[in-house]
Coordinates of N, CA and C in Angstrom, one line a residue:
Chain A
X236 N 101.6 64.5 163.9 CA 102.4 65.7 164.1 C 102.8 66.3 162.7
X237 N 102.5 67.4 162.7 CA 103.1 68.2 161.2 C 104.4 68.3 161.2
X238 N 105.1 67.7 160.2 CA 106.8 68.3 159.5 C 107.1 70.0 159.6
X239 N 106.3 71.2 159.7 CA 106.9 72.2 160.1 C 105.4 73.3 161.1
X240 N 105.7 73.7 162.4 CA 104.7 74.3 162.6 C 105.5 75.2 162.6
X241 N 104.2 76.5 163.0 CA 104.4 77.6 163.2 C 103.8 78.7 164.3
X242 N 104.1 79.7 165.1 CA 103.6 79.9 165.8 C 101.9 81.4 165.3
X243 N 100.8 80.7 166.2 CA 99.7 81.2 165.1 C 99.6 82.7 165.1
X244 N 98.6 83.0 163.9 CA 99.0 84.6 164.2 C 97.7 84.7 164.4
X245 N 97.1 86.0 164.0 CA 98.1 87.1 164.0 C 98.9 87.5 164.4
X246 N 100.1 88.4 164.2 CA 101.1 89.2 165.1 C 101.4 90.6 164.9
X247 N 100.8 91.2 165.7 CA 100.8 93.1 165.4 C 101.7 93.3 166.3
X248 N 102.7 94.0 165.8 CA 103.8 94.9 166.1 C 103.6 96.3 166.4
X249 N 104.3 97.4 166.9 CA 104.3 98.6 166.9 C 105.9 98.9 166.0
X250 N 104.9 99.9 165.0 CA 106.6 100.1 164.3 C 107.9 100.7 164.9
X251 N 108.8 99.9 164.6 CA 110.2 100.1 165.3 C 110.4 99.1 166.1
X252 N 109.5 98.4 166.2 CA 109.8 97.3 167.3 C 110.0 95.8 167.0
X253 N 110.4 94.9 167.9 CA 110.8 93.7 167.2 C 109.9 92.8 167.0
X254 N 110.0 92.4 165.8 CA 108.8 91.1 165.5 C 109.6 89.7 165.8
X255 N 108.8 88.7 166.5 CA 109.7 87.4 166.2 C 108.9 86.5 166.3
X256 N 109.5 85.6 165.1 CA 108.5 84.6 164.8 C 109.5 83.2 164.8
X257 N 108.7 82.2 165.4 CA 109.2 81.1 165.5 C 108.5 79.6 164.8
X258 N 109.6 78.6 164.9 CA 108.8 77.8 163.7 C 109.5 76.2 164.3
X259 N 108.6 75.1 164.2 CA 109.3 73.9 165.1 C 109.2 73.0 163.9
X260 N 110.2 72.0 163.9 CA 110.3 70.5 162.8 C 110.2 69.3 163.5
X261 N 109.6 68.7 162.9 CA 110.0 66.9 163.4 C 110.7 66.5 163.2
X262 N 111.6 66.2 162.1 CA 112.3 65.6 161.3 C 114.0 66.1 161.6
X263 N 114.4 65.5 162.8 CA 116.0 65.7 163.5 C 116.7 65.5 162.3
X264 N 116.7 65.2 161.6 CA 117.7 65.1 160.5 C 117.9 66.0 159.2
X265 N 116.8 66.9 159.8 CA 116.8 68.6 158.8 C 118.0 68.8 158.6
X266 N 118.2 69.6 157.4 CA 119.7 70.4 157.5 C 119.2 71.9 156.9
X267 N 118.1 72.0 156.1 CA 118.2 73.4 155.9 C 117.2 74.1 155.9
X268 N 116.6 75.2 156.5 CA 115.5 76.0 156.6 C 115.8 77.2 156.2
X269 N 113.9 77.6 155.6 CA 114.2 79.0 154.8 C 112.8 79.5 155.4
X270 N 113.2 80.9 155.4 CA 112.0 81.9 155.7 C 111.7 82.6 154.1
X271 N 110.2 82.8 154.2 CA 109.8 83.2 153.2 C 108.9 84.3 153.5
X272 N 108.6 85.7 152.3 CA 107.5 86.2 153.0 C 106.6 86.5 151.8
X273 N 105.6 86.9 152.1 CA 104.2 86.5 151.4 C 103.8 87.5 151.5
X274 N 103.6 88.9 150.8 CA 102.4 89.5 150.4 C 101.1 89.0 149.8
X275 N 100.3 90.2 150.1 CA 98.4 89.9 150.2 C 98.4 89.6 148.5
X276 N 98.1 88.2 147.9 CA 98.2 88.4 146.0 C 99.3 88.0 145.2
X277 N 100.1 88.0 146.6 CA 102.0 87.9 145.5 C 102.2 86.4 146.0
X278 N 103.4 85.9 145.2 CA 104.2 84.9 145.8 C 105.1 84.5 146.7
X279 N 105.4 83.9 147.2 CA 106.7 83.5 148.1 C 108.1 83.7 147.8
X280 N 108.7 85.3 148.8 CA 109.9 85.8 148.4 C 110.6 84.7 149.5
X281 N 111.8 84.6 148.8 CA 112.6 84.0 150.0 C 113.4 85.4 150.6
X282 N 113.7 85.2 152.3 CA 114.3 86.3 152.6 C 115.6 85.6 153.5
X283 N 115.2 84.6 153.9 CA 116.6 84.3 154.5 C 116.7 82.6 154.3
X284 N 117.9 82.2 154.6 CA 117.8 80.7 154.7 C 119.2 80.5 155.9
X285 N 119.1 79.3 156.6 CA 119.8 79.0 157.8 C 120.2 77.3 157.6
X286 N 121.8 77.3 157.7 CA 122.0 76.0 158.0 C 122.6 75.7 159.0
X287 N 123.6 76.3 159.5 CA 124.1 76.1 160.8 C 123.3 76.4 162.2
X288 N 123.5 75.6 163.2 CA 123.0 76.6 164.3 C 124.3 77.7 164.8
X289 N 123.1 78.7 165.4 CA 123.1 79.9 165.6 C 122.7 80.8 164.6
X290 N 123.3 82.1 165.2 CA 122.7 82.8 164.3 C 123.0 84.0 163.2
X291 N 121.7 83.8 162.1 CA 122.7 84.5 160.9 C 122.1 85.8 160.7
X292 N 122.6 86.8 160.4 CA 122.1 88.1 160.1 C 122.0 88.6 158.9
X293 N 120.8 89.3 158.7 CA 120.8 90.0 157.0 C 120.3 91.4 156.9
X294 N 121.1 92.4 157.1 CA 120.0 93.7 157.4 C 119.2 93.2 159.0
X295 N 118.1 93.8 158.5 CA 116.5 93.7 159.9 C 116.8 92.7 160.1
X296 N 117.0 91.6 159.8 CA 116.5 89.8 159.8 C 117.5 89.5 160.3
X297 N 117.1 88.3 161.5 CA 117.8 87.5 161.6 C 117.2 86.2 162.2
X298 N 118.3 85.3 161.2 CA 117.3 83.5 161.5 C 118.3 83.2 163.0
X299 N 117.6 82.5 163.4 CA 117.8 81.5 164.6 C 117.8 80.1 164.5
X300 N 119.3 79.4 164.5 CA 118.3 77.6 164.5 C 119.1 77.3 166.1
X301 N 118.1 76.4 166.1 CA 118.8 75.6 167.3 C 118.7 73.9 166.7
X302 N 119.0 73.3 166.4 CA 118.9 72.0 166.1 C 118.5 71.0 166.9
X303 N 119.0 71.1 168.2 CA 119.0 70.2 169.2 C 117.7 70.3 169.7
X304 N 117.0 71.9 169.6 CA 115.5 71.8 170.0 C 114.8 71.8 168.8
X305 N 115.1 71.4 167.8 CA 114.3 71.1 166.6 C 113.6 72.9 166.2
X306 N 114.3 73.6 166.1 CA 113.9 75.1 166.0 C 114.0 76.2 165.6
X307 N 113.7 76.9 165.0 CA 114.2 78.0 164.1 C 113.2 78.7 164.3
X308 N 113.7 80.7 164.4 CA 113.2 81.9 164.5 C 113.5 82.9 163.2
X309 N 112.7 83.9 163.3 CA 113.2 84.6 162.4 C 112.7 85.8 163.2
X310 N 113.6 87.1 163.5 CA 113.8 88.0 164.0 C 113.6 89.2 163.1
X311 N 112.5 90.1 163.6 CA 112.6 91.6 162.3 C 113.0 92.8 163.2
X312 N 113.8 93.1 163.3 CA 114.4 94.8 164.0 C 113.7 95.7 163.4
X313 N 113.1 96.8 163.9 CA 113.2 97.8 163.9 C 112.0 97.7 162.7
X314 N 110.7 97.4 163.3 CA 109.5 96.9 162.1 C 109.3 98.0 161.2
X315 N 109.2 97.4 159.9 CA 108.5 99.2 159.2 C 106.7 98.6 158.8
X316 N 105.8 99.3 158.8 CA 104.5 98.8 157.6 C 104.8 98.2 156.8
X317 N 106.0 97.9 156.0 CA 106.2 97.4 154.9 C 106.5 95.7 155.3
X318 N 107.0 95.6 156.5 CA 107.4 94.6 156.7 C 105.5 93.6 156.7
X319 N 104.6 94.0 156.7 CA 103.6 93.7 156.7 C 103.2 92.2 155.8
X320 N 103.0 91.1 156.1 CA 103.2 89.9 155.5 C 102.9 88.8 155.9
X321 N 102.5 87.8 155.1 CA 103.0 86.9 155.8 C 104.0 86.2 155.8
X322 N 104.6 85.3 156.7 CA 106.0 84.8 156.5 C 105.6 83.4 156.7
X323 N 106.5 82.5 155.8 CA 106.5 81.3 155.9 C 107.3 80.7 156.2
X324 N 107.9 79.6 157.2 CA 109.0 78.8 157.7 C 108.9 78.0 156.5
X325 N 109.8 76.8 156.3 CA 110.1 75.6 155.2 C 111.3 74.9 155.4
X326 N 111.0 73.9 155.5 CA 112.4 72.8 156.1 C 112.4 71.6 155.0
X327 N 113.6 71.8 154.4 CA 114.0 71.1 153.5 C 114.0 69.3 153.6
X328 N 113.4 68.4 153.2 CA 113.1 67.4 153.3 C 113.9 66.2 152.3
X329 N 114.6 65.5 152.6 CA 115.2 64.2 151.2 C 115.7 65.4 150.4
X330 N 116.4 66.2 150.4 CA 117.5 66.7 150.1 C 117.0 67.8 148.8
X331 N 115.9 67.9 148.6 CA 115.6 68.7 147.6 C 113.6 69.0 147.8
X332 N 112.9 68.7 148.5 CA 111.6 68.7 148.5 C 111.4 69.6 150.1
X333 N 110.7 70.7 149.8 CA 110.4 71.8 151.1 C 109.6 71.5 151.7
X334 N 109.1 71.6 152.9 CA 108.0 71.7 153.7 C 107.8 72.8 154.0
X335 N 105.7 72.9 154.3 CA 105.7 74.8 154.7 C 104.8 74.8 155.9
X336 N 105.4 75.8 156.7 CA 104.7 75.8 157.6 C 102.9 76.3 157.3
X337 N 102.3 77.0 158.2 CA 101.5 77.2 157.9 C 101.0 78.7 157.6
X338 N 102.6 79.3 158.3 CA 102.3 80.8 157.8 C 101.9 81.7 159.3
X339 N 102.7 82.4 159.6 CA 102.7 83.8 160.3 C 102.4 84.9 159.8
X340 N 101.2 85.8 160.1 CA 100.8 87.2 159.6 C 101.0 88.1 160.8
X341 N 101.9 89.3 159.7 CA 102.2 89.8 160.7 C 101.8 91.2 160.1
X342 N 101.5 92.0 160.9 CA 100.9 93.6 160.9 C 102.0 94.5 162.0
X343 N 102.4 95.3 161.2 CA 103.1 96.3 161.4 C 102.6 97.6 161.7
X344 N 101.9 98.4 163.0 CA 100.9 99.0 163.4 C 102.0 100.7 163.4
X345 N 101.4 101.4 162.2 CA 102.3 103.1 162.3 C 102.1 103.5 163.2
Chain B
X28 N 119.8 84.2 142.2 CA 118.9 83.6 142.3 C 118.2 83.8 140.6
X29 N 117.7 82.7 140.3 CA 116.8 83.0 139.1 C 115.4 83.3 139.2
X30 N 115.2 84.1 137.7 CA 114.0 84.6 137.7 C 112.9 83.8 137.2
X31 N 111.7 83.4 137.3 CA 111.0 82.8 136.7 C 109.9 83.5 136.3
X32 N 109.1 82.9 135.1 CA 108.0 83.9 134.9 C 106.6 82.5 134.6
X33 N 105.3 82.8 135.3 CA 104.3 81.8 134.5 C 103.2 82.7 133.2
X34 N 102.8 81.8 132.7 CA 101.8 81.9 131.9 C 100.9 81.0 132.0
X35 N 99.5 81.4 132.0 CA 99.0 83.0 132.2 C 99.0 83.2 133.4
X36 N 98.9 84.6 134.0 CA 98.7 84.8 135.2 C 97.3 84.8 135.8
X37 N 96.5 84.4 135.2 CA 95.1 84.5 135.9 C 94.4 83.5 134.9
X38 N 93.8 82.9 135.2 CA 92.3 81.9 134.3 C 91.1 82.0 135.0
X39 N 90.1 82.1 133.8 CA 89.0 81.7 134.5 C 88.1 80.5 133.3
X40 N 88.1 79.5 134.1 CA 87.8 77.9 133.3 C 86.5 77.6 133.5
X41 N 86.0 76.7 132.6 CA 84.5 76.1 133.2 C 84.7 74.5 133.5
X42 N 84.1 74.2 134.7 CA 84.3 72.9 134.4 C 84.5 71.9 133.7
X43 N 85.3 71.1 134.0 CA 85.4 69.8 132.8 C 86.1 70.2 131.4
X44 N 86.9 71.5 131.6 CA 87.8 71.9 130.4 C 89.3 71.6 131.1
X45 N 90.2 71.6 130.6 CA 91.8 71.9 131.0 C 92.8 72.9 130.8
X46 N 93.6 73.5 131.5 CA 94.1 74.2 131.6 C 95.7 74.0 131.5
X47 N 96.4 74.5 130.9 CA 98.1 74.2 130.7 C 98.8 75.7 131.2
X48 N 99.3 75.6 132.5 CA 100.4 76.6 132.8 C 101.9 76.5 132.2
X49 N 102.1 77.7 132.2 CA 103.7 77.5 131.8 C 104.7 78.0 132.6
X50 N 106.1 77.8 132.7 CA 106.7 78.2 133.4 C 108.0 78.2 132.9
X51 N 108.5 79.5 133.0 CA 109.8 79.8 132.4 C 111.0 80.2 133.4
X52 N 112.2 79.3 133.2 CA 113.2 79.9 133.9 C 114.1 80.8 133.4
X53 N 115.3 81.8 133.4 CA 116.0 82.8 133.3 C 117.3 81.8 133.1
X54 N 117.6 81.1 133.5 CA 118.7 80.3 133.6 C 118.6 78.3 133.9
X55 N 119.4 77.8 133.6 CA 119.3 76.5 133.4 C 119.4 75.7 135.0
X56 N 118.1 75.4 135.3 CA 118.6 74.6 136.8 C 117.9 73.3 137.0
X57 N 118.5 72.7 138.2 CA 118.6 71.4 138.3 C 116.9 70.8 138.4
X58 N 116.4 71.6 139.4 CA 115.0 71.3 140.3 C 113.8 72.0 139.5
X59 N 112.6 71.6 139.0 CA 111.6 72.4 139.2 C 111.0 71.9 140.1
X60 N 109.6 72.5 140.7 CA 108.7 72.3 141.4 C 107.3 72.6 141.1
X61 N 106.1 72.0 141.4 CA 104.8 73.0 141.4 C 104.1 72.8 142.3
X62 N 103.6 73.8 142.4 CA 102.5 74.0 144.3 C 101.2 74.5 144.5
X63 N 100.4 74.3 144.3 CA 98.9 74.9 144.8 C 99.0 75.3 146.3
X64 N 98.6 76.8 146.2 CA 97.8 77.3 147.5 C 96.7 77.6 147.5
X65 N 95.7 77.0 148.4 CA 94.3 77.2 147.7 C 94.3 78.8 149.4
X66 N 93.3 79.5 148.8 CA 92.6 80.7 149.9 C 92.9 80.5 150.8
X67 N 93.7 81.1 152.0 CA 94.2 81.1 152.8 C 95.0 80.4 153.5
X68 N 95.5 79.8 152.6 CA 96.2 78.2 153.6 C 98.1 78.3 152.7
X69 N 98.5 77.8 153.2 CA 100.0 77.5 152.8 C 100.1 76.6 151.5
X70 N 101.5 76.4 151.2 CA 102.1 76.0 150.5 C 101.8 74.3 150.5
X71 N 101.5 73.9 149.2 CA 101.7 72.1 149.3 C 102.1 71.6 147.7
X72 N 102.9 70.8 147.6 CA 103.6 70.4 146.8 C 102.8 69.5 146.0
X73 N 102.4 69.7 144.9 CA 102.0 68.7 143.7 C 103.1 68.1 142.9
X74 N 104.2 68.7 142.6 CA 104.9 67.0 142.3 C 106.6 68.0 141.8
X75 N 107.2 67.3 141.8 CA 108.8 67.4 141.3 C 109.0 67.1 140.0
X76 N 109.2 68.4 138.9 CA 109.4 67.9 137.3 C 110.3 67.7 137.2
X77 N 110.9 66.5 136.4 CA 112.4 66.2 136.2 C 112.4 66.2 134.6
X78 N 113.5 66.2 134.6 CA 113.8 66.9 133.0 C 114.3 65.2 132.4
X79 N 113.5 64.8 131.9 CA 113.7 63.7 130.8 C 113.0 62.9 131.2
X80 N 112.4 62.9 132.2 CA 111.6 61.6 132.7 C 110.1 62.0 133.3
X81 N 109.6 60.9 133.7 CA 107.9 61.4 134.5 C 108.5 62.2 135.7
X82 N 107.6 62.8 136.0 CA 107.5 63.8 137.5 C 107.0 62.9 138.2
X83 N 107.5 63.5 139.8 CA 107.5 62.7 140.5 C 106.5 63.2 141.5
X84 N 105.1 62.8 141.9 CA 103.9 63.4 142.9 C 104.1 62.9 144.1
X85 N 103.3 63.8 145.0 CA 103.1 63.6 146.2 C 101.8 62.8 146.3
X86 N 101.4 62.6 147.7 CA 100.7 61.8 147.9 C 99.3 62.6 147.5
X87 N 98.0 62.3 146.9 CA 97.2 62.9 147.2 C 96.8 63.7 145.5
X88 N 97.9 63.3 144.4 CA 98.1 63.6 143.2 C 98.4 63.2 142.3
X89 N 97.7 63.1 141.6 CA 98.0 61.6 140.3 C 98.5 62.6 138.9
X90 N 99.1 61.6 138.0 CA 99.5 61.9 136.8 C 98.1 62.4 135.8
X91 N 97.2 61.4 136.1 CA 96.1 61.6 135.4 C 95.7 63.2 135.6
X92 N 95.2 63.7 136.3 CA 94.9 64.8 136.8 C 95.7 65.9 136.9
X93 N 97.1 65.8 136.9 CA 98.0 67.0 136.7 C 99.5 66.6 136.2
X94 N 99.0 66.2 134.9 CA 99.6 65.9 133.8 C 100.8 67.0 133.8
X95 N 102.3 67.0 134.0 CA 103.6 67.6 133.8 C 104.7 67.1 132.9
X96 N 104.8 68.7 132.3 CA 106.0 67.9 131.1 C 107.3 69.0 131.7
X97 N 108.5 68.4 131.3 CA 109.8 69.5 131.9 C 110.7 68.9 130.4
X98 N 110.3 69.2 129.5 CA 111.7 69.0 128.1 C 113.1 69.4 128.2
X99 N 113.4 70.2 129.0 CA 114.9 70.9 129.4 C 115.0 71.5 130.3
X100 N 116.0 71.7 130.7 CA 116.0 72.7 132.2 C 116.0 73.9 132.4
X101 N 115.1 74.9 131.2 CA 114.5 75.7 131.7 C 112.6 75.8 131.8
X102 N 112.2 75.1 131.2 CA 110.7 75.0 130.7 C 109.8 74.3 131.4
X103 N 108.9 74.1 132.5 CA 107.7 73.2 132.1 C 106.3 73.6 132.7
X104 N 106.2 72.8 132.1 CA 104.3 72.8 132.2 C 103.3 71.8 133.6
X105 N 102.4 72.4 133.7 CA 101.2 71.9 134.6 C 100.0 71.5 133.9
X106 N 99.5 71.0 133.7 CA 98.0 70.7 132.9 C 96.7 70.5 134.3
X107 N 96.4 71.1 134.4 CA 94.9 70.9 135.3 C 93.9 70.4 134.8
X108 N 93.7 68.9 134.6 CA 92.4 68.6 133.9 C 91.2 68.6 134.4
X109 N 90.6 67.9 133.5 CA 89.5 67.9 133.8 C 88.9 68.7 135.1
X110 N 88.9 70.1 134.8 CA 89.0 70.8 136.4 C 87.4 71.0 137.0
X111 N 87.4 70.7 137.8 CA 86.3 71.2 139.1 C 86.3 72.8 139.9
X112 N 85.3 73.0 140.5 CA 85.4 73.9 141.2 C 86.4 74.2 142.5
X113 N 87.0 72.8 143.0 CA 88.2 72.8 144.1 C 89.5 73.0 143.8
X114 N 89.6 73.0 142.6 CA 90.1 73.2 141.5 C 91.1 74.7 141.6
X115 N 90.2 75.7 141.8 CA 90.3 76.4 142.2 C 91.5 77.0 143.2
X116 N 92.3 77.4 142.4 CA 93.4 77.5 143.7 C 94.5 79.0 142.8
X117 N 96.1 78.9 143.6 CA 97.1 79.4 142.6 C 98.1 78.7 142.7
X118 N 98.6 78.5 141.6 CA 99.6 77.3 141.0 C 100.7 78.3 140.9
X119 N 101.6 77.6 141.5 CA 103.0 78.3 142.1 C 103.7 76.8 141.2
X120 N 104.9 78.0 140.6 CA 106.0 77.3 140.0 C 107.9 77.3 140.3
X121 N 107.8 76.5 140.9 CA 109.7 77.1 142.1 C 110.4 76.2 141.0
X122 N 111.7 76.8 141.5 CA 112.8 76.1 140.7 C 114.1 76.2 141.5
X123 N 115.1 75.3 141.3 CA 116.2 75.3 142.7 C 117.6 75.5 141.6
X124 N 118.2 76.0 141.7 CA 119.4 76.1 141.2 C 120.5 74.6 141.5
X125 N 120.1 73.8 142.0 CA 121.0 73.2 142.6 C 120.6 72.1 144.0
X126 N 120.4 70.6 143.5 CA 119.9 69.9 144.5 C 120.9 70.1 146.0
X127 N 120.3 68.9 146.6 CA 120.9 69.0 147.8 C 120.9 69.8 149.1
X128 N 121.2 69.7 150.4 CA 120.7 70.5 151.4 C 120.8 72.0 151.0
X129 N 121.5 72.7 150.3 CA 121.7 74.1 150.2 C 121.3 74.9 149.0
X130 N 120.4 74.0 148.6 CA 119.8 74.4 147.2 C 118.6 75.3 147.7
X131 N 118.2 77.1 147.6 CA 117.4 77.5 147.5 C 116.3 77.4 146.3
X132 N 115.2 77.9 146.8 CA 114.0 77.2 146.1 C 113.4 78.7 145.4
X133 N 113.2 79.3 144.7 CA 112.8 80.8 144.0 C 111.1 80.5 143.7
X134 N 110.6 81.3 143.6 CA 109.0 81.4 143.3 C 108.7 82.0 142.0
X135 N 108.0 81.5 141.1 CA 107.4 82.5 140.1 C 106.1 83.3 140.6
X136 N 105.7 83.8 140.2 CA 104.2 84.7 140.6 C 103.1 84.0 140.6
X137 N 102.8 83.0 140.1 CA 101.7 82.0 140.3 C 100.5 82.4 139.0
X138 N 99.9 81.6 139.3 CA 98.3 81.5 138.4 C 97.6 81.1 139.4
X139 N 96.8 82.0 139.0 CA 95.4 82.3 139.7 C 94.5 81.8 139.1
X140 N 93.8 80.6 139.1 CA 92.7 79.9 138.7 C 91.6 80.1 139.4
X141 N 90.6 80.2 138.8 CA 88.9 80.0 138.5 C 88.1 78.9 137.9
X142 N 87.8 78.4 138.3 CA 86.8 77.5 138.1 C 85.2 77.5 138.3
X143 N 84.7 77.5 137.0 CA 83.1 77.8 137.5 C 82.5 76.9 137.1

């Protein structure tokens, strides 16, 4: 079983609309997960990170954990084209080493 | 969050030469990191630079082959030896402000390697 999945993409949106992407761990003894997004050529922006369960808001974004289901989302409101990306889950491992999922592409359709 | 910058941002190598990335942080932190993503695929960890001592690899990556130096806590290096055509990848350099569960992890822009 892989340390972080993710749910596969592609995922096309209609703009304005809600994208959500979800992401599962093995490892019950997680404590902290980050979303990351990925342009086509670029590196890995971090955009949100989640330690508690429930949920945290940032602007468009918002993370989801549930712990007990080993689980975390990341929520985009109100899609623009720009949000166009891919996103990566990552669950922090031995207290300093990340795990990555395998990556959600998402298309944001004008 | 800190900024980091690599050098160079692109190579293109011939086999069986080596290659040394650099990587520069903006501010003094606890964690580096380095990552290869080869074409299409995610993130995976080539090893943890610690500042005074050997770096610490994942499974699947030897010292021999990607030789890392971290002299202080802002600075270090990747060496890709003796490189092959699988070789081929972009070398991602993170750095954490701060161990422990709440320590975010920052990205530099990577190197884009070639190998022919």
């Amino acid at each position: 079983q892989k340390e972080v999945e993710q749910n596969s993409g592609p995922l096309s949106v209609p703009e304005g609309a809600i994208a959500s992407l979800n992401c599962t761990y093995s490892d019950r003894g997680s404590q902290s997960f980050f979303w990351y997004r990925q342009y086509s050529g670029k590196s890995p922006e971090l955009i949100m990170f989640i330690y508690s369960n429930g949920d945290k808001e940032d602007g468009r974004f918002t993370a989801q954990l549930n712990k007990a289901s080993q689980y975390v989302s990341l929520l985009i409101r109100d899609s623009q084209p720009s949000d166009s990306a891919t996103y990566l889950c990552a669950v922090k491992i031995n207290d300093y080493k990340l795990s990555f999922g395998a990556g959600t592409t998402v298309t944001v359709r004008a | 969050s800190a900024v980091i910058s690599q050098k160079p941002s692109r190579d293109i190598c011939q086999r069986g030469t080596s290659l040394t990335i650099q990587c520069q942080v903006d501010s003094q932190v606890t964690m580096m990191f380095w990552y290869r993503q080869q074409p299409g695929q995610s993130l995976t960890l080539i090893a943890t630079a610690n500042q005074g001592s050997e770096a610490t690899y994942e499974s699947g990556f030897v010292i021999d082959k990607f030789p890392i130096s971290r002299p202080n806590l802002t600075f270090s290096t990747l060496t890709v030896s003796n490189m092959s055509p699988e070789d081929s990848s972009i070398y991602l350099c993170s750095a954490s402000g701060r161990g422990g569960p709440v320590g975010e992890q920052y990205f530099g822009p990577g190197t884009r390697l070639t190998v022919t």
